[in-house]
Amino acid sequence: MSLSLVIFDVDGTLVDSQGDILGAMSIAFASEGIKRPTREAILAIVGLSLPQAFSHLAPELGPVQRTRLVEAYKDAYAELRMKGGPEASPLYPGIPALLDRLSARDDVLLGIATGKSRRGLTALLESHGLTQRFVTRQCADDNPSKPHPAMLFNALDEAGVDPERAMMIGDTSYDMEMAQAAGMPRIGVTWGYHPPEALAGAEHVVDDAAGLERAIETVLEGMT
């Protein structure tokens, strides 16, 4: 039996983490005495690794100050995760049951490709009891930022799965561009942080967890 790898983005795909993200951004910018960018501007960069995100959000700042913002954000996010619990960054409706069903399959492995830091990803997964669900957890600490495809290639290597037997699921244009660069099937979800038109590169676009499960099954059937 050949194994298939289903790779998920995290923020805006599995988890609605905008409360923690916006809160940590507020703390980070306040630490430098700078007004926080708008909610829309912040959510537009979700998916990028933090150095790239702050380059977009504060291009007028020098690299030293942006590095301080990155570290302040990481510290603030970790503290908010510890205080807030899973309800502060809830899983989207239907996602827990979907992950349960996929995890129970003998022919499917699950992975993550996220712009989060390793510390932030670990805290988030632990708060939801999801750490053991994923055989590979690719994050910004170990890879170039999306949409570079290195995360996906490293996920394939770590899981021991051939490229033609993997797919990427995400809510942003960065996810779609990354998967396209890796030559991987891609499913876009509309409940996240980028508008549906940003998912034009997806082969399937879905509006809820039931639609996502059907799309995953369609892609899996095409691999047999």
XYZ file of N, CA, C and O in Angstrom, residues 19-143:
500
model
N -7.062 36.281 16.676
C -7.041 36.984 17.949
C -5.648 37.037 18.541
O -5.166 38.109 18.963
N -4.971 35.876 18.569
C -3.601 35.835 19.087
C -2.639 36.598 18.188
O -1.726 37.276 18.673
N -2.816 36.480 16.881
C -1.917 37.163 15.945
C -2.040 38.676 16.106
O -1.031 39.391 16.227
N -3.267 39.181 16.120
C -3.462 40.633 16.251
C -2.994 41.119 17.616
O -2.395 42.204 17.724
N -3.255 40.330 18.654
C -2.796 40.724 19.992
C -1.290 40.789 20.083
O -0.722 41.744 20.643
N -0.617 39.780 19.533
C 0.846 39.764 19.572
C 1.431 40.891 18.727
O 2.461 41.493 19.091
N 0.789 41.196 17.599
C 1.246 42.315 16.784
C 1.119 43.631 17.542
O 2.012 44.496 17.485
N 0.018 43.804 18.269
C -0.171 45.031 19.046
C 0.938 45.197 20.076
O 1.511 46.280 20.228
N 1.261 44.120 20.763
C 2.308 44.164 21.785
C 3.663 44.443 21.150
O 4.462 45.250 21.657
N 3.943 43.780 20.032
C 5.241 43.953 19.376
C 5.435 45.392 18.914
O 6.480 46.010 19.183
N 4.454 45.962 18.225
C 4.609 47.331 17.725
C 4.645 48.332 18.881
O 5.399 49.316 18.828
N 3.862 48.054 19.931
C 3.892 48.955 21.092
C 5.259 48.949 21.760
O 5.706 49.983 22.285
N 5.938 47.812 21.725
C 7.265 47.732 22.344
C 8.269 48.644 21.663
O 9.288 49.012 22.258
N 8.000 49.022 20.403
C 8.864 49.942 19.670
C 8.256 51.336 19.559
O 8.800 52.193 18.857
N 7.118 51.531 20.230
C 6.478 52.841 20.176
C 5.893 53.173 18.824
O 5.832 54.347 18.437
N 5.431 52.162 18.104
C 4.915 52.341 16.743
C 3.448 51.919 16.708
O 3.063 50.924 17.333
N 2.646 52.656 15.964
C 1.243 52.308 15.807
C 1.123 50.997 15.024
O 1.775 50.806 14.001
N 0.261 50.129 15.521
C 0.057 48.848 14.852
C -0.644 49.026 13.517
O -1.568 49.834 13.404
N -0.208 48.273 12.484
C -0.935 48.322 11.211
C -2.381 47.836 11.378
O -2.747 47.241 12.397
N -3.174 48.039 10.367
C -4.579 47.659 10.420
C -4.741 46.146 10.456
O -3.833 45.388 10.068
N -5.899 45.718 10.914
C -6.234 44.290 10.914
C -6.094 43.711 9.507
O -5.542 42.621 9.324
N -6.593 44.438 8.520
C -6.553 43.936 7.146
C -5.113 43.753 6.663
O -4.789 42.761 6.004
N -4.246 44.707 7.000
C -2.844 44.608 6.585
C -2.169 43.416 7.253
O -1.385 42.696 6.621
N -2.470 43.190 8.526
C -1.844 42.083 9.246
C -2.322 40.738 8.709
O -1.520 39.834 8.455
N -3.623 40.588 8.518
C -4.131 39.302 8.036
C -3.655 39.008 6.614
O -3.526 37.844 6.226
N -3.359 40.060 5.854
C -2.880 39.846 4.485
C -1.506 39.199 4.449
O -1.160 38.547 3.450
N -0.703 39.344 5.514
C 0.643 38.768 5.512
C 0.713 37.452 6.289
O 1.780 36.853 6.382
N -0.420 36.997 6.843
C -0.418 35.703 7.530
C -0.029 34.617 6.528
O -0.578 34.533 5.435
N 0.921 33.795 6.910
C 1.456 32.776 6.015
C 2.922 33.005 5.709
O 3.661 32.051 5.491
N 3.323 34.268 5.678
C 4.740 34.570 5.504
C 5.485 34.307 6.813
O 4.913 34.387 7.898
N 6.774 34.028 6.725
C 7.574 33.949 7.945
C 7.710 35.357 8.521
O 7.532 36.364 7.824
N 8.013 35.446 9.806
C 7.953 36.733 10.492
C 8.879 37.802 9.908
O 8.461 38.968 9.772
N 10.140 37.511 9.552
C 10.963 38.573 8.964
C 10.341 39.171 7.700
O 10.343 40.392 7.519
N 9.800 38.306 6.833
C 9.160 38.804 5.620
C 7.877 39.567 5.954
O 7.559 40.583 5.334
N 7.134 39.070 6.953
C 5.891 39.736 7.343
C 6.159 41.164 7.807
O 5.471 42.111 7.394
N 7.177 41.337 8.663
C 7.467 42.680 9.160
C 8.086 43.565 8.083
O 7.945 44.792 8.123
N 8.754 42.978 7.110
C 9.248 43.767 5.975
C 8.086 44.370 5.200
O 8.165 45.501 4.706
N 6.982 43.608 5.089
C 5.789 44.121 4.415
C 5.064 45.150 5.284
O 4.580 46.167 4.779
N 4.967 44.866 6.580
C 4.181 45.713 7.465
C 4.894 47.014 7.836
O 4.242 48.025 8.094
N 6.220 46.975 7.893
C 6.983 48.157 8.319
C 8.217 48.331 7.439
O 9.352 48.272 7.926
N 8.027 48.577 6.143
C 9.180 48.666 5.232
C 10.087 49.850 5.527
O 11.244 49.863 5.096
N 9.562 50.833 6.262
C 10.359 52.017 6.564
C 11.382 51.775 7.667
O 12.303 52.584 7.858
N 11.259 50.667 8.391
C 12.164 50.380 9.503
C 13.426 49.674 9.011
O 13.405 48.976 7.989
N 14.499 49.838 9.753
C 15.742 49.154 9.434
C 15.728 47.717 9.920
O 14.845 47.314 10.695
N 16.694 46.914 9.481
C 16.708 45.489 9.829
C 16.838 45.228 11.325
O 16.273 44.253 11.832
N 17.550 46.068 12.047
C 17.707 45.847 13.493
C 16.370 46.019 14.202
O 15.978 45.191 15.042
N 15.637 47.070 13.849
C 14.354 47.301 14.502
C 13.342 46.237 14.109
O 12.540 45.787 14.942
N 13.380 45.794 12.852
C 12.457 44.728 12.451
C 12.790 43.427 13.166
O 11.885 42.653 13.511
N 14.066 43.161 13.415
C 14.442 41.968 14.170
C 13.900 42.042 15.588
O 13.425 41.027 16.137
N 13.943 43.229 16.196
C 13.371 43.384 17.535
C 11.861 43.133 17.509
O 11.302 42.526 18.436
N 11.189 43.579 16.460
C 9.761 43.326 16.328
C 9.474 41.824 16.231
O 8.513 41.326 16.826
N 10.279 41.117 15.466
C 10.114 39.663 15.335
C 10.200 38.994 16.697
O 9.350 38.166 17.072
N 11.230 39.337 17.467
C 11.426 38.696 18.768
C 10.324 39.090 19.748
O 9.851 38.256 20.533
N 9.899 40.350 19.697
C 8.807 40.791 20.569
C 7.515 40.070 20.225
O 6.739 39.685 21.117
N 7.275 39.878 18.940
C 6.078 39.148 18.513
C 6.124 37.708 19.011
O 5.126 37.194 19.543
N 7.254 37.035 18.837
C 7.370 35.647 19.287
C 7.088 35.515 20.781
O 6.354 34.616 21.214
N 7.683 36.416 21.567
C 7.471 36.364 23.021
C 6.010 36.622 23.372
O 5.429 35.932 24.220
N 5.412 37.613 22.712
C 4.024 37.954 23.004
C 3.088 36.826 22.604
O 2.141 36.491 23.331
N 3.342 36.233 21.439
C 2.476 35.148 20.974
C 2.552 33.964 21.931
O 1.520 33.375 22.297
N 3.763 33.605 22.358
C 3.920 32.476 23.275
C 3.188 32.741 24.584
O 2.527 31.845 25.138
N 3.263 33.972 25.086
C 2.589 34.298 26.343
C 1.072 34.253 26.170
O 0.350 33.735 27.038
N 0.574 34.762 25.061
C -0.858 34.723 24.806
C -1.352 33.288 24.666
O -2.449 32.941 25.135
N -0.570 32.430 24.046
C -0.945 31.028 23.907
C -1.050 30.362 25.274
O -1.957 29.574 25.541
N -0.111 30.655 26.154
C -0.119 30.055 27.485
C -1.329 30.521 28.292
O -1.938 29.747 29.030
N -1.700 31.791 28.139
C -2.809 32.341 28.914
C -4.168 31.989 28.313
O -5.145 31.801 29.041
N -4.230 31.932 26.990
C -5.529 31.873 26.341
C -6.144 30.504 26.223
O -7.368 30.358 26.222
N -5.330 29.459 26.098
C -5.877 28.127 25.902
C -6.424 27.957 24.498
O -6.403 28.871 23.673
N -6.965 26.777 24.205
C -7.422 26.485 22.841
C -8.563 27.368 22.375
O -8.719 27.611 21.176
N -9.391 27.874 23.304
C -10.530 28.678 22.884
C -10.099 30.016 22.304
O -10.852 30.651 21.565
N -8.886 30.469 22.598
C -8.402 31.738 22.056
C -8.037 31.623 20.584
O -8.074 32.609 19.851
N -7.636 30.442 20.146
C -7.358 30.160 18.735
C -8.066 28.866 18.379
O -7.460 27.793 18.301
N -9.388 28.929 18.177
C -10.164 27.698 18.000
C -9.938 27.045 16.640
O -9.659 27.722 15.648
N -10.072 25.734 16.624
C -10.129 25.019 15.364
C -11.414 25.394 14.642
O -12.459 25.608 15.268
N -11.339 25.476 13.323
C -12.534 25.808 12.547
C -13.554 24.669 12.625
O -13.194 23.511 12.857
N -14.826 24.986 12.439
C -15.873 23.959 12.516
C -15.592 22.778 11.589
O -15.258 22.965 10.413
N -15.735 21.584 12.146
C -15.560 20.365 11.357
C -14.134 19.876 11.247
O -13.903 18.727 10.847
N -13.152 20.718 11.599
C -11.754 20.333 11.446
C -11.349 19.221 12.418
O -10.661 18.261 12.010
N -11.732 19.262 13.704
C -11.336 18.156 14.593
C -11.790 16.790 14.088
O -11.003 15.832 14.073
N -13.038 16.700 13.663
C -13.541 15.412 13.176
C -12.846 14.994 11.887
O -12.564 13.804 11.673
N -12.562 15.955 11.024
C -11.848 15.636 9.778
C -10.467 15.084 10.075
O -10.040 14.078 9.488
N -9.735 15.722 10.994
C -8.408 15.225 11.353
C -8.500 13.841 11.991
O -7.636 12.985 11.748
N -9.543 13.604 12.785
C -9.735 12.270 13.376
C -9.889 11.221 12.282
O -9.265 10.146 12.341
N -10.724 11.505 11.306
C -10.980 10.518 10.252
C -9.750 10.287 9.381
O -9.432 9.153 9.015
N -9.043 11.366 9.037
C -7.840 11.198 8.227
C -6.762 10.436 8.992
O -6.073 9.581 8.429
N -6.622 10.736 10.277
C -5.603 10.065 11.090
C -5.880 8.575 11.233
O -4.950 7.779 11.428
N -7.144 8.201 11.166
C -7.513 6.793 11.325
C -7.238 5.968 10.071
O -7.265 4.726 10.130
N -6.958 6.612 8.958
C -6.724 5.881 7.715
C -5.311 5.309 7.683
O -4.354 5.964 8.109
N -5.195 4.104 7.152
C -3.888 3.463 7.046
C -3.080 3.962 5.858
O -1.866 3.746 5.791
N -3.751 4.631 4.915
C -3.079 5.034 3.682
C -2.734 6.525 3.649
O -2.264 7.026 2.627
N -2.969 7.251 4.753
C -2.787 8.701 4.770
C -1.900 9.111 5.942
O -2.081 8.654 7.072
N -0.936 9.987 5.651
C -0.144 10.669 6.667
C -0.493 12.151 6.630
O -0.859 12.678 5.573
N -0.368 12.808 7.770
C -0.675 14.231 7.853
C 0.580 15.035 8.137
O 1.450 14.605 8.891
N 0.660 16.215 7.528
C 1.794 17.101 7.742
C 1.352 18.549 7.852
O 0.192 18.879 7.587
N 2.290 19.399 8.239
C 2.046 20.838 8.384
C 3.138 21.601 7.655
O 4.315 21.226 7.701
N 2.731 22.692 6.998
C 3.674 23.655 6.415
C 3.160 25.040 6.772
O 2.122 25.476 6.268
N 3.854 25.733 7.666
C 3.349 26.989 8.213
C 4.439 28.041 8.307
O 5.618 27.716 8.460
N 4.018 29.288 8.231
C 4.938 30.389 8.443
C 5.190 30.694 9.908
O 5.957 31.601 10.223
N 4.568 29.954 10.814
C 4.775 30.165 12.244
C 6.189 29.764 12.642
O 6.835 28.956 11.971
N 6.634 30.304 13.767
C 7.890 29.837 14.352
C 7.682 28.464 14.973
O 6.540 28.048 15.229
N 8.767 27.749 15.223
C 8.667 26.437 15.872
C 8.020 26.565 17.247
O 7.162 25.754 17.612
N 8.401 27.583 18.002
C 7.842 27.756 19.342
C 6.343 28.025 19.278
O 5.561 27.443 20.039
N 5.932 28.886 18.355
C 4.514 29.189 18.226
C 3.706 28.000 17.767
O 2.594 27.748 18.266
N 4.244 27.248 16.813
C 3.542 26.065 16.321
C 3.402 25.021 17.423
O 2.318 24.445 17.614
N 4.471 24.779 18.155
C 4.424 23.784 19.226
C 3.389 24.164 20.277
O 2.592 23.324 20.723
N 3.378 25.435 20.672
C 2.413 25.884 21.682
C 0.981 25.714 21.193
O 0.099 25.285 21.952
N 0.743 26.037 19.939
C -0.605 25.937 19.390
C -1.061 24.485 19.316
O -2.171 24.143 19.745
N -0.224 23.609 18.772
C -0.602 22.203 18.654
C -0.809 21.563 20.020
O -1.747 20.771 20.213
N 0.048 21.903 20.968
C -0.090 21.337 22.307
C -1.397 21.779 22.957
O -2.052 20.991 23.647
N -1.799 23.026 22.730
C -3.033 23.516 23.349
C -4.259 22.782 22.825
O -5.272 22.685 23.519
N -4.169 22.249 21.610
C -5.278 21.505 21.015
C -5.073 19.987 21.077
O -5.922 19.245 20.571
N -3.979 19.531 21.655
C -3.717 18.103 21.710
C -3.495 17.467 20.350
O -3.853 16.308 20.128
N -2.869 18.216 19.441
C -2.729 17.752 18.056
C -1.301 17.386 17.670
O -1.068 16.983 16.520
N -0.370 17.484 18.582
C 1.043 17.315 18.225
C 1.305 15.984 17.538
O 2.061 15.910 16.558
N 0.691 14.928 18.017
C 0.974 13.593 17.491
C 0.240 13.289 16.188
O 0.454 12.227 15.600
N -0.616 14.181 15.767
C -1.353 13.945 14.519
C -0.451 14.012 13.285
O -0.752 13.398 12.256
N 0.619 14.793 13.372
C 1.362 15.171 12.172
C 2.754 14.554 12.170
O 3.535 14.763 13.099
N 3.064 13.826 11.099
C 4.363 13.148 11.015
C 5.482 14.113 10.620
O 6.658 13.840 10.846
N 5.120 15.234 10.015
C 6.103 16.258 9.657
C 5.489 17.614 9.937
O 4.324 17.862 9.626
N 6.287 18.492 10.568
C 5.804 19.823 10.949
C 6.847 20.838 10.495
O 7.791 21.149 11.211
N 6.661 21.350 9.282
C 7.587 22.302 8.699
C 7.185 23.720 9.089
O 6.011 24.101 8.973
N 8.153 24.517 9.549
C 7.850 25.870 10.010
C 8.910 26.846 9.505
O 9.870 26.468 8.831
N 8.725 28.112 9.863
C 9.583 29.170 9.327
C 11.009 29.116 9.859
O 11.924 29.624 9.211
N 11.211 28.510 11.033
C 12.561 28.477 11.604
C 13.535 27.665 10.763
O 14.745 27.899 10.808
N 13.016 26.699 10.010
C 13.874 25.739 9.321
C 13.807 25.840 7.805
O 14.439 25.042 7.110
N 13.053 26.808 7.283
C 12.811 26.869 5.845
C 12.724 28.311 5.367
O 12.399 29.212 6.156
